[in-house]
Tab-separated table of C-alpha atoms and ligand atoms in Angstrom:
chain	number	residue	atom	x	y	z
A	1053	UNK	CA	205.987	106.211	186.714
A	1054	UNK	CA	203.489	106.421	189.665
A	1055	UNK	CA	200.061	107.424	190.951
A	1056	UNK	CA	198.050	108.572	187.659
A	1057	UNK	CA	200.582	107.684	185.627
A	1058	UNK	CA	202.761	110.667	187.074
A	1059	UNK	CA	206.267	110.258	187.765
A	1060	UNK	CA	207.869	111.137	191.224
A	1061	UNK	CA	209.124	114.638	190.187
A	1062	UNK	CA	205.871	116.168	189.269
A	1063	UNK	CA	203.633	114.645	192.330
A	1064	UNK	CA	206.617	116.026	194.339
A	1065	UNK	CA	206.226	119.989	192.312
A	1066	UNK	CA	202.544	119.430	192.965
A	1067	UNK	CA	202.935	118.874	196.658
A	1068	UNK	CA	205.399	122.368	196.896
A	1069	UNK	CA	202.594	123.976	195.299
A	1070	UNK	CA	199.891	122.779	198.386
A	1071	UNK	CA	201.569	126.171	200.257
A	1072	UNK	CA	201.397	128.630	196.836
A	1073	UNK	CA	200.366	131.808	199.255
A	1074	UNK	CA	198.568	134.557	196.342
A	1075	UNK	CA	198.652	137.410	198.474
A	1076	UNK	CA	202.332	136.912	199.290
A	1077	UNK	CA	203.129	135.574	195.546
A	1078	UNK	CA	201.581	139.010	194.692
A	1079	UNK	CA	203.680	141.129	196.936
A	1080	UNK	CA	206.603	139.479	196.043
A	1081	UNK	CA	206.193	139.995	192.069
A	1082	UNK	CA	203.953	142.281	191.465
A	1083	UNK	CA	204.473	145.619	193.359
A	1084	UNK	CA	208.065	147.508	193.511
A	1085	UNK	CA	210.563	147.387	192.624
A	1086	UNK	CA	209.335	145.193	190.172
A	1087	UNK	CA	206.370	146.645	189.347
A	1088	UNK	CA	207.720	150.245	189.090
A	1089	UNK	CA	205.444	151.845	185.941
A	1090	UNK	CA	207.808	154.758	186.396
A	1091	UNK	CA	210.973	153.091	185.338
A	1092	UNK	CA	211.440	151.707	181.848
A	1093	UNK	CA	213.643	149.319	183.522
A	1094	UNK	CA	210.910	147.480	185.669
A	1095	UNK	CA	210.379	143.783	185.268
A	1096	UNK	CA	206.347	144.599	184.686
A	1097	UNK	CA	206.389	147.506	182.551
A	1098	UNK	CA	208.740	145.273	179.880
A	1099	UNK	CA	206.574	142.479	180.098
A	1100	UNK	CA	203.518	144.659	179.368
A	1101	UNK	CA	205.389	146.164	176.920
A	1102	UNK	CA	206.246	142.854	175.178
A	1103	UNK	CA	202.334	141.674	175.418
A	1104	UNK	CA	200.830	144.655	173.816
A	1105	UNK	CA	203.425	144.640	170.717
A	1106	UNK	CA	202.559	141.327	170.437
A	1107	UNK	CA	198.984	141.758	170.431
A	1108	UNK	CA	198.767	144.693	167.784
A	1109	UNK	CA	201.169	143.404	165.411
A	1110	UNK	CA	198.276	142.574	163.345
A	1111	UNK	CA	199.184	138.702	162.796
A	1112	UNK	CA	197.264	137.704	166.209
A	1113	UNK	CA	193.487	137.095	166.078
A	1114	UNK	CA	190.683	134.703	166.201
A	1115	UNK	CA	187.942	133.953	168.732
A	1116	UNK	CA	188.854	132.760	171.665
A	1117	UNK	CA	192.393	133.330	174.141
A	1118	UNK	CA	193.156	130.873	177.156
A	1119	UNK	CA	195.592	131.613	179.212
A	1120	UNK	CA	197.470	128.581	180.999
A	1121	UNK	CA	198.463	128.672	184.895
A	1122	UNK	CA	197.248	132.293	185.391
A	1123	UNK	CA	198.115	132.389	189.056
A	1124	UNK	CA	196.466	135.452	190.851
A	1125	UNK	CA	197.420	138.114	188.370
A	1126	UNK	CA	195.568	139.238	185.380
A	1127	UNK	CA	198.593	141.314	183.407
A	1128	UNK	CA	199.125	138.794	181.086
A	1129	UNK	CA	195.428	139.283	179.708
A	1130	UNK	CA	194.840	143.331	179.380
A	1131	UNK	CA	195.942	143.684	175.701
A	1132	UNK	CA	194.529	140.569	174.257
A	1133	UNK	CA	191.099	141.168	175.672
A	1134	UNK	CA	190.947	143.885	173.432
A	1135	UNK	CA	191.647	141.596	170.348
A	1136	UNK	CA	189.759	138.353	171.250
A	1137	UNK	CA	186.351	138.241	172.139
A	1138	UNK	CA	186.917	135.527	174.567
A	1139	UNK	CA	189.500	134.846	177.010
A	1140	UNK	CA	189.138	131.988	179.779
A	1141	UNK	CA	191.904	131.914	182.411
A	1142	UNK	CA	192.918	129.084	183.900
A	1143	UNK	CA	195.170	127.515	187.130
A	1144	UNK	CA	195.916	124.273	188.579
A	1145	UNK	CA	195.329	125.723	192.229
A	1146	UNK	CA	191.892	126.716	193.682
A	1147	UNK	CA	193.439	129.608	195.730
A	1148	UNK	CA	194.226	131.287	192.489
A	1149	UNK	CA	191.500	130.700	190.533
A	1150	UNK	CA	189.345	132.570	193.754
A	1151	UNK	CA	191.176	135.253	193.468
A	1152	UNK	CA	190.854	135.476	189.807
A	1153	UNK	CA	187.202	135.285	190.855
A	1154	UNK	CA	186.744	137.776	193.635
A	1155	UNK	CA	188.415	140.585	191.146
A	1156	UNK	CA	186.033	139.228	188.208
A	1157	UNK	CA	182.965	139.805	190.404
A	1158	UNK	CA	184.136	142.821	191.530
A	1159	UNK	CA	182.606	142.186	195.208
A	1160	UNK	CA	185.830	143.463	197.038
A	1161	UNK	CA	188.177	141.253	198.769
A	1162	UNK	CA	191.052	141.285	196.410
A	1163	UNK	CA	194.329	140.889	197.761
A	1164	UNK	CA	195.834	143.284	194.949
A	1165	UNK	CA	194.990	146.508	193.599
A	1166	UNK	CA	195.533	146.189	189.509
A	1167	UNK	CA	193.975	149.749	188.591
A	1168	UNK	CA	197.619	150.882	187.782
A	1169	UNK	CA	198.064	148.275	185.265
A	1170	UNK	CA	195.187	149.020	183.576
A	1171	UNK	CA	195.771	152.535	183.428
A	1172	UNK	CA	199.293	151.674	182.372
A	1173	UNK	CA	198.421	149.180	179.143
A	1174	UNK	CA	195.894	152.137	178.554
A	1175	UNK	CA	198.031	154.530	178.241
A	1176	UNK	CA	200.311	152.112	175.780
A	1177	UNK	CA	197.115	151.914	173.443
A	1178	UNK	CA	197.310	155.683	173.059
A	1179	UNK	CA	194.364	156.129	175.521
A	1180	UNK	CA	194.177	157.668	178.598
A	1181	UNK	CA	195.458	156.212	182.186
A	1182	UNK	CA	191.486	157.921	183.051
A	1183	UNK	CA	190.135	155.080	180.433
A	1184	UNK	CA	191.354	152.444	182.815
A	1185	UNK	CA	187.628	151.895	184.182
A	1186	UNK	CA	186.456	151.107	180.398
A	1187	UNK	CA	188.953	148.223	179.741
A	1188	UNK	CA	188.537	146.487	183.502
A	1189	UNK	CA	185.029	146.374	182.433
A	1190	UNK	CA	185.848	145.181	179.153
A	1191	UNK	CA	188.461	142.748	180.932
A	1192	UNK	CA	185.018	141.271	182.934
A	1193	UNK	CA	182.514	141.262	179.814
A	1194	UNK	CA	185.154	139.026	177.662
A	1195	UNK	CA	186.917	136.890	180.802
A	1196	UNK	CA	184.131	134.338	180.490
A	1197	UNK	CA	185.492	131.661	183.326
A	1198	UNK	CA	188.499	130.539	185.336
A	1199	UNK	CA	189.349	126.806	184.741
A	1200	UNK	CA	191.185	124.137	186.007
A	1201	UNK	CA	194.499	122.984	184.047
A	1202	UNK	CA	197.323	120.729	184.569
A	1203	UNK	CA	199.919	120.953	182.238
A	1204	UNK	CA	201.033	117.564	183.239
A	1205	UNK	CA	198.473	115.815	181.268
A	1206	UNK	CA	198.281	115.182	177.762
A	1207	UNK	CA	195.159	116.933	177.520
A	1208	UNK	CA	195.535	119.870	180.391
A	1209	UNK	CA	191.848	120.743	180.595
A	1210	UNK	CA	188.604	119.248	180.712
A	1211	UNK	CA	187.120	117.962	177.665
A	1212	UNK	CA	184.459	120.596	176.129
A	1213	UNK	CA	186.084	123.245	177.794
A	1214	UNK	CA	187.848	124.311	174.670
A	1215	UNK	CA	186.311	124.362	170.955
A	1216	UNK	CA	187.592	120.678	169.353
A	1217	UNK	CA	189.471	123.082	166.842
A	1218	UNK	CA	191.329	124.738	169.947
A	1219	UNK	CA	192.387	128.276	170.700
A	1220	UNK	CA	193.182	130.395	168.702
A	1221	UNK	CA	195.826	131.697	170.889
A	1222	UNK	CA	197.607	130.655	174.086
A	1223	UNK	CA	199.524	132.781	176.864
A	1224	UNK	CA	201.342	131.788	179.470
A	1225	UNK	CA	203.579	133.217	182.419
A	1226	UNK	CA	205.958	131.546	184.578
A	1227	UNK	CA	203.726	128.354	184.539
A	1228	UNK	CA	206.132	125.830	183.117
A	1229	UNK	CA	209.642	125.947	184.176
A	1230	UNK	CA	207.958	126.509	187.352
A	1231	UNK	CA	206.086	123.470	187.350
A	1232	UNK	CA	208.133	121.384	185.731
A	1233	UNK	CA	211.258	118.970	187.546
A	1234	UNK	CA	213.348	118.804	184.611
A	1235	UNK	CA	213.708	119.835	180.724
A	1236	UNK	CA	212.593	117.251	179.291
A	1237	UNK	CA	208.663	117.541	181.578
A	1238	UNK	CA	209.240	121.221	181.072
A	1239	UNK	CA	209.315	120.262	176.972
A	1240	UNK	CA	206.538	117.571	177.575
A	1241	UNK	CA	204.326	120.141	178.946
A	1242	UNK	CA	205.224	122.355	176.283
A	1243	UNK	CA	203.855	120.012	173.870
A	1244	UNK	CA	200.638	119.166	176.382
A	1245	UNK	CA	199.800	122.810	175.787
A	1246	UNK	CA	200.555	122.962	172.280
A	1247	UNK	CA	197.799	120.401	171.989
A	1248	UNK	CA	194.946	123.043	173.288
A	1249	UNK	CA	195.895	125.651	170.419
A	1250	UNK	CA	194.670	125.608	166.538
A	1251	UNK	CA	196.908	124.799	163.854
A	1252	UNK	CA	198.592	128.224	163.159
A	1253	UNK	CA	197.367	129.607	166.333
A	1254	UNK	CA	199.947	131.788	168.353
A	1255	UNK	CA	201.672	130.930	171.344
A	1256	UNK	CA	202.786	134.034	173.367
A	1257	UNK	CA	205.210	132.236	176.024
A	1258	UNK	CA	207.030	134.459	179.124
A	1259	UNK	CA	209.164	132.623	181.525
A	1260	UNK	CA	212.027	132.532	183.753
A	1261	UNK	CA	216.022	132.580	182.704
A	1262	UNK	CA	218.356	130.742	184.967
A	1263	UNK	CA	216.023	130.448	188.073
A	1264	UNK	CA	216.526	127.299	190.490
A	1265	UNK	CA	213.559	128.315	192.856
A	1266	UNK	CA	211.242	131.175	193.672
A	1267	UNK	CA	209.663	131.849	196.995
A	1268	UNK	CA	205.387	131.418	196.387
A	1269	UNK	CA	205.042	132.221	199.924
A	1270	UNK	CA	206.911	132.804	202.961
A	1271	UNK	CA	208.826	129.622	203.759
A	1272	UNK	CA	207.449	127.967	200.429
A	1273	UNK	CA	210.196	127.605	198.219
A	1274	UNK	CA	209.508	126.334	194.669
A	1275	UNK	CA	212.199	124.459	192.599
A	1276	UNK	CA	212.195	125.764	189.021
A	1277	UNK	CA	214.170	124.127	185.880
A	1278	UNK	CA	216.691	126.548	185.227
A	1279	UNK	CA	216.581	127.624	181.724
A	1280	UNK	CA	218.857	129.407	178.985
A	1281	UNK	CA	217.763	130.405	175.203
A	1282	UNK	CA	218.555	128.055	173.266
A	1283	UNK	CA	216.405	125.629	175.507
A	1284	UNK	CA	213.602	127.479	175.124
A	1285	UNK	CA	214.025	127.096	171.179
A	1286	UNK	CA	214.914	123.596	171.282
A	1287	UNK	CA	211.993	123.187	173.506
A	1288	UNK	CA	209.647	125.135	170.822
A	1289	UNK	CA	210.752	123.121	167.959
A	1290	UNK	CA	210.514	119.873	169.127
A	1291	UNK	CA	206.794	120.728	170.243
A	1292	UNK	CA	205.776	121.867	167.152
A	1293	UNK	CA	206.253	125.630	167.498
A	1294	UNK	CA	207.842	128.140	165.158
A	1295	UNK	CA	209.865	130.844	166.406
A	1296	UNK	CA	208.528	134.151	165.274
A	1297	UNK	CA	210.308	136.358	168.263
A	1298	UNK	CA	212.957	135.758	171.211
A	1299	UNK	CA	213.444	138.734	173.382
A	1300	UNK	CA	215.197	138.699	176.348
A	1301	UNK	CA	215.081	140.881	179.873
A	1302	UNK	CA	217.674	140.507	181.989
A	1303	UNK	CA	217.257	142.019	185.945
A	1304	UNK	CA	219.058	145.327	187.229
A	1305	UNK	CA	220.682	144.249	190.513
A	1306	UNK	CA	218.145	146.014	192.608
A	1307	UNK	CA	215.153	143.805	190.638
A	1308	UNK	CA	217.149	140.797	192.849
A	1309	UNK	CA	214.740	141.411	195.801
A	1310	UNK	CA	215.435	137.902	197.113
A	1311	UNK	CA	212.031	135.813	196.309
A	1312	UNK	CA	214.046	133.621	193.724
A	1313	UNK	CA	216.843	133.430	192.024
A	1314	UNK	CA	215.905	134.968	188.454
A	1315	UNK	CA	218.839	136.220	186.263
A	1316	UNK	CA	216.479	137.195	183.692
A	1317	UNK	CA	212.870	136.776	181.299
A	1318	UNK	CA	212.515	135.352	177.444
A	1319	UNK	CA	209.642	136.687	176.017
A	1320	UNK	CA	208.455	134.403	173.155
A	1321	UNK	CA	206.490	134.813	169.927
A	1322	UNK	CA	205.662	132.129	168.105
A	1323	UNK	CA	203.330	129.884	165.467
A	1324	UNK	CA	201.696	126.457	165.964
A	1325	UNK	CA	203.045	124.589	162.798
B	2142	SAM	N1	201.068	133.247	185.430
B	2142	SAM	C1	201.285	133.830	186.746
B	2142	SAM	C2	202.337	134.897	186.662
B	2142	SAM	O1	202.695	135.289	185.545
B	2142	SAM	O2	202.785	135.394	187.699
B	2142	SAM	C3	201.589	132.757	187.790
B	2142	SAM	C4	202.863	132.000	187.608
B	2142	SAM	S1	203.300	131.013	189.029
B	2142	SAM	C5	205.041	131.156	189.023
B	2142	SAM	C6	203.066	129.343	188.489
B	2142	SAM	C7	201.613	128.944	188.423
B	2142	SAM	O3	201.517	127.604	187.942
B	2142	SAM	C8	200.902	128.957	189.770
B	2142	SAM	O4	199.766	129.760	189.677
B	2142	SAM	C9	200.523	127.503	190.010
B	2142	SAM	O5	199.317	127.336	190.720
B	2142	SAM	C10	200.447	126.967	188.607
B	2142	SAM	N2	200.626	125.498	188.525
B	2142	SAM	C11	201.151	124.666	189.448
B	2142	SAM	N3	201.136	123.401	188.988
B	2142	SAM	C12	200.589	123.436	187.752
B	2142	SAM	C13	200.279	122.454	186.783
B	2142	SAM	N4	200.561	121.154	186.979
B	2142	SAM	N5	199.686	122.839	185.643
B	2142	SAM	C14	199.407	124.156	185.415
B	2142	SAM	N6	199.682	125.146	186.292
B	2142	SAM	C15	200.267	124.790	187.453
């Protein structure tokens, strides 16, 4: 143990992070190949595919939805803003949480373009791509604010940000394996989170399979904590989660673009006990 009670691993993660680059993070993951809404085979399309199942199973409700280490991106949010009537987003960087900003006040400035995500997740609602205009308003009525989190601390954000009963339910993308120096902090974290969410309240968990790094910028290379399946469960168990639903992507060749070494993406459902 160290500064702040951190140990050497994380202050070293949080140091990588000091050159996270959103624009370039963005153009890395988020346009094609891997953001091709014309193949079913696309990295983005099955993770927007996995979201809005989740979200219209009929189990998932409440109030209020937090999503933890948003980044730059906003994909993660555009079917559960249509079932909560809150969502707050939140990151551990500044850089993101501006960007998050500039697209919320829709002044301009953005360094991505999500309009065909919005039409996309519209037309998986049964609505029309046109209707895309509707829900990014929608998106800025019930995105309230964009918060600070670390999921290194026992409590990750401020206190009287959240309801004392907590969400009622949590996303989050990519945050923790990348974040996190080993399993066990990854796990630790895991149950840091856990602690924001209600009793019952769902966790809807996306992360890397079997990646040792990814690229958030050019020259900024980001040591992740490789995972398999049966991690991820262990990982659930131990901090409190039931299982509802594992499913698993794993990348066409051509999705290896070279900004990390992903093999593939668990998609997780599952229940605070
Ligand atoms: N959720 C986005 C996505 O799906 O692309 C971004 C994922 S990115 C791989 C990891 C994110 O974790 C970055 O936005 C980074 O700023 C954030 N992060 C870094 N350290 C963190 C910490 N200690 N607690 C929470 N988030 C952290």
């Amino acid at each position: 143990m160290e500064k702040n009670g951190k140990d050497s691993g994380v202050l070293a993660m949080a140091a990588c992070y000091q050159g996270f680059d959103p624009a370039a993070y963005l153009q890395y993951n988020y346009t094609p190949p891997r953001a091709d809404f014309g193949r079913t085979d696309s990295i983005v399309p099955w993770k927007l595919a996995c979201l809005h199942r989740a979200f219209t199973e009929g189990d998932v409700s409440g109030e209020l939805l937090v999503d933890i280490g948003s980044g730059p991106t906003l994909y993660q949010v555009l079917s559960g803003c249509e079932v909560f009537k809150k969502v707050l987003l939140t990151d551990f960087l500044e850089v993101n949480r501006q960007e998050l900003r500039r697209w919320l006040q829709d002044e301009g400035g953005c360094n991505m373009d999500w309009t065909p995500y919005l039409q996309h997740v519209c037309k998986l609602e049964g609505r029309r791509a046109s209707e895309w205009t509707e829900k990014a308003a929608k998106l800025r009525q019930v995105i309230t604010d964009v918060l600070p989190v670390d999921v290194h601390r026992p409590l990750p954000m401020a206190s009287g940000a959240l309801p004392s009963a907590g969400a009622d339910c949590l996303v989050s993308c990519f945050c923790l394996e990348s974040v996190s120096p080993d399993l066990a902090t990854f796990t630790k974290a895991l149950g840091h989170i856990g602690r924001l969410l209600r009793p019952g309240g769902h966790l809807l968990l996306i992360g890397a399979l079997g990646e040792s790094y990814y690229f958030g910028g050019p020259g900024v290379k980001i040591p992740v904590v490789p995972l398999n399946e049966e991690q991820v469960c262990a990982s659930l168990k131990e901090s409190g989660f039931t299982l509802i639903r594992l499913e698993v992507y794993t990348l066409p060749q051509d999705m290896r673009v070279g900004v990390d070494d992903v093999t593939g993406v668990f998609f997780v459902k599952a229940k605070k006990d």
